[in-house]
Amino acid sequence: MMEVGGATESFELVPLAGGIQSLRSLANGQTFHPVVGPRREAETVHLHGTRLVERANAPGDGGGGFVVWDVGLGAAANALAAVEALAAGYRGVGGVRMLSFDHSLGALDFAVAQAAALEYPQAHLAALGTLRETGAVELPLGGGSMLDWRLYLEDFPARLARPETLPAPHAVFYDPYSPTVNPEMWTWETFAALRGRTRMEEPCLLTTYTRSTAVRVTLLLAGWCVGLGGATGEKDETTVAANAPGLLAKPLGRDWLEKKVYASTNAAPLRAGAGPTRGPISEGDFERLRGHPQFG
Ligand SMILES: C[S@@+](CC[C@H](N)C(=O)[O-])C[C@H]1O[C@@H](n2cnc3c(N)ncnc32)[C@H](O)[C@@H]1O
């Protein structure tokens, strides 16, 4: 059991295929990185989806100081996969900054306590301890550059609503619980605020595990371009979003719009205060989607 903000948050280990272990929240029943496990999911969805190392090394694509936003630090599997990939492959200049956001340290504390069973945190216990205690840690990358990793411990939409500056992201690992558990993280308002934190001259790719039509519609209406991400676990596809057209390897096309969105019984965008809504898209929202530059 982990005490978080006065509330008790509990997790348990979950055995997956191949002897891999992951963790499950007992509060909401959601398993982190189901089926393929923490390492594989982090690599397939987030590292490959954002083309992390390639883009961190490329001049003009964040190569002068690449910035990663790790939204939903949780048990730090995505963040540590990035740490390992960058430590092995970074050849850029300017180093990398990683900002991890979470309103709870429950999953992180569980991952540290169960590091032997989970395996992936084992080599990083000192770094995780420093990050947890001081809110920041510096780790070496290739060529004398550094990874500057910071922790932002608060509600993510509330942080976005505050005017103070945060470095604009080039990559966003977007990994909250599902919209049923964390509705505030999947709304038009949150995605629009996040889109507003990117800069047109700094190309940004956002990766997430969902393939939900409603979430993709919400991202599009909030100003993101949206495409297909790689398969993982029980999902044959995931989602990659970008702050500019042309960045996506597999953008969703008019076919998706006309067939999938129009026909779906669950394509209405998610809006703050509306609760978990399920329903077809309205004519007005459909027309707005049609006018999106991605489908022009
Ligand atoms: C599925 S877990 C993330 C798994 C993690 N990325 C990993 O690699 O282990 C979801 C995380 O999102 C966090 N979260 C949910 N809602 C949030 C909010 N409104 N603000 C900040 N963090 C939130 C939860 O506390 C939880 O740790």
Coordinates of C-alpha atoms and ligand atoms in Angstrom, one line a residue:
M1 CA 0.0 0.0 0.0
M2 CA 1.3 3.5 -0.8
E3 CA 0.0 6.7 0.8
V4 CA -0.7 9.3 -1.8
G5 CA -2.1 12.7 -1.0
G6 CA -3.8 11.3 2.1
A7 CA -5.4 8.5 0.0
T8 CA -4.2 5.0 0.0
E9 CA -3.2 3.7 -3.4
S10 CA -2.5 0.0 -3.8
F11 CA -0.9 -2.0 -6.6
E12 CA -0.2 -5.7 -7.2
L13 CA 2.2 -7.6 -9.4
V14 CA 0.7 -9.2 -12.5
P15 CA 2.4 -12.1 -14.3
L16 CA 2.4 -11.7 -18.1
A17 CA 3.4 -14.2 -20.8
G18 CA 7.1 -15.1 -21.0
G19 CA 7.8 -14.7 -17.3
I20 CA 7.5 -10.9 -17.5
Q21 CA 5.8 -9.0 -14.6
S22 CA 3.8 -5.8 -14.7
L23 CA 1.7 -4.0 -12.1
R24 CA -2.0 -3.4 -11.7
S25 CA -3.8 -0.6 -9.8
L26 CA -6.2 -2.2 -7.2
A27 CA -8.1 1.1 -7.2
N28 CA -9.2 1.0 -10.8
G29 CA -8.2 -2.5 -12.0
Q30 CA -6.0 -1.2 -14.8
T31 CA -2.8 -3.2 -15.7
F32 CA 0.1 -1.1 -16.7
H33 CA 1.6 -2.2 -20.1
P34 CA -0.7 -5.3 -20.5
V35 CA 0.2 -8.4 -22.5
V36 CA 3.7 -7.4 -23.9
G37 CA 5.0 -5.9 -20.6
P38 CA 6.6 -2.6 -19.6
R39 CA 9.8 -2.7 -21.8
R40 CA 8.2 -3.8 -25.1
E41 CA 5.2 -1.4 -24.8
A42 CA 7.5 1.5 -24.0
E43 CA 9.7 0.7 -27.0
T44 CA 6.9 0.0 -29.5
V45 CA 4.4 2.7 -28.7
H46 CA 6.6 5.5 -27.3
L47 CA 10.2 5.2 -28.5
H48 CA 9.5 4.0 -32.0
G49 CA 6.3 6.2 -32.3
T50 CA 8.1 9.4 -31.5
R51 CA 11.3 8.2 -33.4
L52 CA 13.0 9.3 -30.2
V53 CA 16.7 8.7 -30.7
E54 CA 16.7 9.6 -34.4
R55 CA 14.9 12.9 -33.8
A56 CA 16.9 13.8 -30.7
N57 CA 20.1 13.4 -32.8
A58 CA 18.8 15.3 -35.9
P59 CA 19.8 19.0 -36.2
G60 CA 16.7 21.2 -36.7
D61 CA 14.4 18.6 -35.2
G62 CA 15.1 19.3 -31.6
G63 CA 18.7 18.3 -32.1
G64 CA 19.8 21.5 -30.3
G65 CA 18.3 20.4 -27.0
F66 CA 15.5 17.8 -27.3
V67 CA 12.6 17.9 -24.9
V68 CA 10.5 14.9 -23.8
W69 CA 7.2 15.2 -21.8
D70 CA 6.5 11.9 -20.0
V71 CA 2.8 12.4 -19.1
G72 CA 1.8 9.9 -16.4
L73 CA 5.2 8.9 -15.0
G74 CA 3.5 6.0 -13.1
A75 CA 6.0 3.2 -12.6
A76 CA 8.5 5.0 -14.9
A77 CA 8.7 2.2 -17.5
N78 CA 8.4 4.7 -20.4
A79 CA 10.8 7.2 -18.9
L80 CA 13.4 4.5 -18.1
A81 CA 13.1 3.0 -21.6
A82 CA 13.9 6.6 -22.9
V83 CA 16.8 6.9 -20.5
E84 CA 18.3 3.7 -21.7
A85 CA 17.7 4.4 -25.4
L86 CA 19.2 7.9 -25.2
A87 CA 22.2 6.7 -23.1
A88 CA 23.0 4.2 -25.8
G89 CA 22.2 6.2 -28.9
Y90 CA 22.4 9.9 -28.3
R91 CA 24.9 11.7 -30.5
G92 CA 23.2 15.1 -30.7
V93 CA 24.2 18.4 -29.2
G94 CA 22.6 20.3 -26.4
G95 CA 21.5 17.3 -24.4
V96 CA 18.0 16.2 -23.6
R97 CA 15.4 17.4 -21.1
M98 CA 12.7 15.1 -19.8
L99 CA 9.8 16.4 -17.8
S100 CA 7.8 13.6 -16.0
F101 CA 4.3 14.5 -14.9
D102 CA 2.1 12.7 -12.3
H103 CA -0.2 13.6 -9.5
S104 CA 0.9 10.5 -7.5
L105 CA 4.1 8.7 -6.6
G106 CA 2.2 5.5 -5.7
A107 CA 3.1 3.6 -8.8
L108 CA 6.8 4.8 -8.7
D109 CA 7.1 3.7 -5.1
F110 CA 5.6 0.3 -5.9
A111 CA 8.0 -0.1 -8.9
V112 CA 11.0 0.7 -6.7
A113 CA 9.8 -1.7 -3.9
Q114 CA 9.2 -4.4 -6.5
A115 CA 12.2 -3.7 -8.7
A116 CA 13.6 -7.2 -8.5
A117 CA 10.3 -8.7 -9.8
L118 CA 9.7 -6.0 -12.4
E119 CA 13.4 -6.0 -13.5
Y120 CA 13.4 -2.8 -15.6
P121 CA 13.9 -0.4 -12.6
Q122 CA 16.8 -2.4 -11.2
A123 CA 19.6 -0.6 -12.8
H124 CA 18.1 2.8 -12.1
L125 CA 17.3 2.8 -8.4
A126 CA 19.8 5.5 -7.5
A127 CA 18.4 7.8 -10.2
L128 CA 14.8 7.2 -9.2
G129 CA 15.7 7.9 -5.6
T130 CA 17.2 11.2 -6.4
L131 CA 14.4 12.2 -8.7
R132 CA 11.8 11.3 -6.1
E133 CA 13.6 13.1 -3.2
T134 CA 14.8 16.2 -5.0
G135 CA 12.5 16.4 -8.1
A136 CA 15.5 16.3 -10.5
V137 CA 18.4 14.1 -11.6
E138 CA 21.1 14.5 -14.2
L139 CA 22.3 11.4 -16.2
P140 CA 25.1 11.1 -18.7
L141 CA 24.5 10.7 -22.4
G142 CA 27.0 10.1 -25.2
G143 CA 29.5 12.8 -26.2
G144 CA 29.6 14.5 -22.8
S145 CA 25.9 15.6 -23.1
M146 CA 23.5 15.2 -20.2
L147 CA 19.9 14.1 -19.7
D148 CA 18.2 16.6 -17.3
W149 CA 15.2 14.7 -15.9
R150 CA 12.6 16.6 -13.7
L151 CA 9.5 15.6 -11.9
Y152 CA 6.3 17.7 -11.8
L153 CA 4.1 16.3 -9.1
E154 CA 0.6 17.7 -9.6
D155 CA -2.6 17.4 -11.6
F156 CA -1.5 17.7 -15.3
P157 CA -4.4 19.7 -16.6
A158 CA -3.9 22.1 -13.7
R159 CA -0.3 22.5 -14.6
L160 CA -1.1 23.2 -18.2
A161 CA -3.6 25.9 -17.1
R162 CA -0.9 27.8 -15.2
P163 CA 0.8 30.4 -17.4
E164 CA 4.4 29.7 -16.4
T165 CA 6.8 28.6 -19.1
L166 CA 7.7 25.0 -19.6
P167 CA 10.1 24.0 -22.4
A168 CA 8.1 23.1 -25.5
P169 CA 8.1 19.3 -26.1
H170 CA 9.4 17.5 -29.2
A171 CA 8.1 14.2 -27.9
V172 CA 5.1 13.5 -25.6
F173 CA 4.6 10.0 -24.1
Y174 CA 0.9 10.3 -23.3
D175 CA 0.1 7.5 -20.8
P176 CA -2.7 8.2 -18.3
Y177 CA -5.3 5.6 -17.3
S178 CA -8.2 5.2 -19.7
P179 CA -10.8 7.9 -20.3
T180 CA -13.2 6.1 -17.9
V181 CA -10.7 6.4 -15.0
N182 CA -9.0 9.7 -16.0
P183 CA -11.6 11.6 -18.0
E184 CA -9.8 14.9 -17.3
M185 CA -6.8 13.7 -19.2
W186 CA -8.6 13.0 -22.5
T187 CA -10.7 16.1 -23.1
W188 CA -10.7 18.6 -25.9
E189 CA -9.6 21.2 -23.3
T190 CA -6.5 19.2 -22.1
F191 CA -5.4 18.3 -25.6
A192 CA -5.9 21.9 -26.8
A193 CA -3.9 23.2 -23.9
L194 CA -1.1 20.7 -24.6
R195 CA -1.2 21.6 -28.3
G196 CA -0.8 25.2 -27.2
R197 CA 2.4 24.3 -25.3
T198 CA 4.1 23.0 -28.5
R199 CA 5.7 25.5 -30.9
M200 CA 5.3 25.4 -34.7
E201 CA 9.0 25.6 -35.2
E202 CA 9.6 22.7 -32.8
P203 CA 8.1 19.6 -34.4
C204 CA 6.4 17.4 -31.9
L205 CA 5.1 13.9 -31.9
L206 CA 2.7 12.6 -29.2
T207 CA 2.2 8.8 -28.7
T208 CA -0.5 7.0 -26.8
Y209 CA -1.7 3.4 -26.5
T210 CA -5.3 4.0 -27.4
R211 CA -6.9 3.5 -30.8
S212 CA -10.3 5.0 -29.7
T213 CA -12.1 6.9 -32.5
A214 CA -13.5 9.3 -29.9
V215 CA -10.0 10.1 -28.6
R216 CA -8.6 10.6 -32.2
V217 CA -11.5 12.9 -33.0
T218 CA -10.9 14.9 -29.8
L219 CA -7.2 15.2 -30.7
L220 CA -8.0 16.4 -34.2
L221 CA -10.5 19.0 -33.0
A222 CA -8.0 20.2 -30.5
G223 CA -5.6 21.0 -33.3
W224 CA -3.4 17.9 -33.6
C225 CA -2.8 15.9 -36.7
V226 CA -3.4 12.2 -36.1
G227 CA -2.0 9.0 -37.5
L228 CA -1.6 5.3 -36.8
G229 CA 0.9 4.0 -34.3
G230 CA 2.4 0.5 -34.0
A231 CA 0.6 -2.6 -32.7
T232 CA 1.1 -3.6 -29.1
G233 CA -0.4 -6.4 -27.0
E234 CA -4.0 -6.9 -27.7
K235 CA -4.2 -3.8 -29.9
D236 CA -3.5 -4.0 -33.7
E237 CA -2.8 -0.3 -33.8
T238 CA -2.1 2.7 -31.4
T239 CA -2.1 6.4 -32.1
V240 CA 0.5 9.0 -33.0
A241 CA -0.4 12.7 -33.1
A242 CA 1.7 15.6 -34.4
N243 CA 1.6 19.4 -34.1
A244 CA 2.1 19.8 -37.9
P245 CA 1.0 17.8 -41.0
G246 CA 3.9 16.0 -42.7
L247 CA 5.4 14.6 -39.5
L248 CA 3.2 11.6 -39.4
A249 CA 4.3 8.3 -41.1
K250 CA 0.7 7.0 -41.4
P251 CA -1.8 9.9 -41.2
L252 CA -5.5 9.0 -40.9
G253 CA -7.1 9.7 -44.3
R254 CA -10.5 10.8 -45.7
D255 CA -11.4 7.1 -45.8
W256 CA -11.2 6.9 -42.0
L257 CA -13.2 10.1 -41.7
E258 CA -16.0 9.1 -44.0
K259 CA -16.3 5.4 -43.0
K260 CA -15.1 5.0 -39.5
V261 CA -16.0 8.4 -37.8
Y262 CA -19.3 8.9 -39.6
A263 CA -20.5 5.3 -38.9
S264 CA -19.2 5.0 -35.4
T265 CA -21.6 5.0 -32.4
N266 CA -18.7 6.3 -30.3
A267 CA -17.0 9.2 -32.2
A268 CA -18.3 12.2 -30.2
P269 CA -15.3 14.3 -28.9
L270 CA -14.7 14.2 -25.1
R271 CA -15.3 17.6 -23.5
A272 CA -14.6 18.8 -19.9
G273 CA -17.5 18.5 -17.5
A274 CA -19.5 16.3 -19.9
G275 CA -18.5 13.1 -18.1
P276 CA -17.7 9.9 -20.1
T277 CA -19.9 10.5 -23.1
R278 CA -20.5 7.9 -25.8
G279 CA -22.3 8.8 -28.9
P280 CA -22.1 9.5 -32.6
I281 CA -20.4 12.7 -33.8
S282 CA -22.6 15.7 -34.3
E283 CA -23.0 17.3 -37.8
G284 CA -21.2 20.4 -36.6
D285 CA -18.2 18.5 -35.2
F286 CA -18.1 16.4 -38.4
E287 CA -17.9 19.5 -40.5
R288 CA -15.2 20.9 -38.3
L289 CA -13.2 17.7 -38.9
R290 CA -13.7 17.9 -42.6
G291 CA -12.1 21.3 -42.5
H292 CA -9.0 20.1 -40.7
P293 CA -5.8 20.6 -42.7
Q294 CA -5.0 16.9 -42.5
F295 CA -8.1 16.1 -44.7
G296 CA -7.8 19.1 -47.1
Ligands
LIG1 C1 -1.0 3.8 -16.6 S1 -0.2 4.8 -15.4 C2 1.3 5.3 -16.3 C3 2.3 4.3 -16.6 C4 3.7 4.9 -16.8 N1 3.7 5.7 -18.0 C5 4.8 3.8 -16.9 O1 5.5 3.8 -17.8 O2 4.9 3.0 -15.9 C6 -1.1 6.3 -15.4 C7 -0.5 7.3 -14.5 O3 -1.2 8.6 -14.8 C8 -1.3 9.3 -13.6 N2 -2.4 10.3 -13.8 C9 -3.7 10.0 -13.9 N3 -4.4 11.2 -14.0 C10 -3.5 12.2 -13.8 C11 -3.6 13.6 -13.7 N4 -4.8 14.2 -13.8 N5 -2.5 14.3 -13.5 C12 -1.3 13.8 -13.5 N6 -1.1 12.4 -13.5 C13 -2.2 11.6 -13.7 C14 -1.6 8.2 -12.6 O4 -1.3 8.7 -11.3 C15 -0.7 7.1 -13.1 O5 0.5 7.0 -12.4

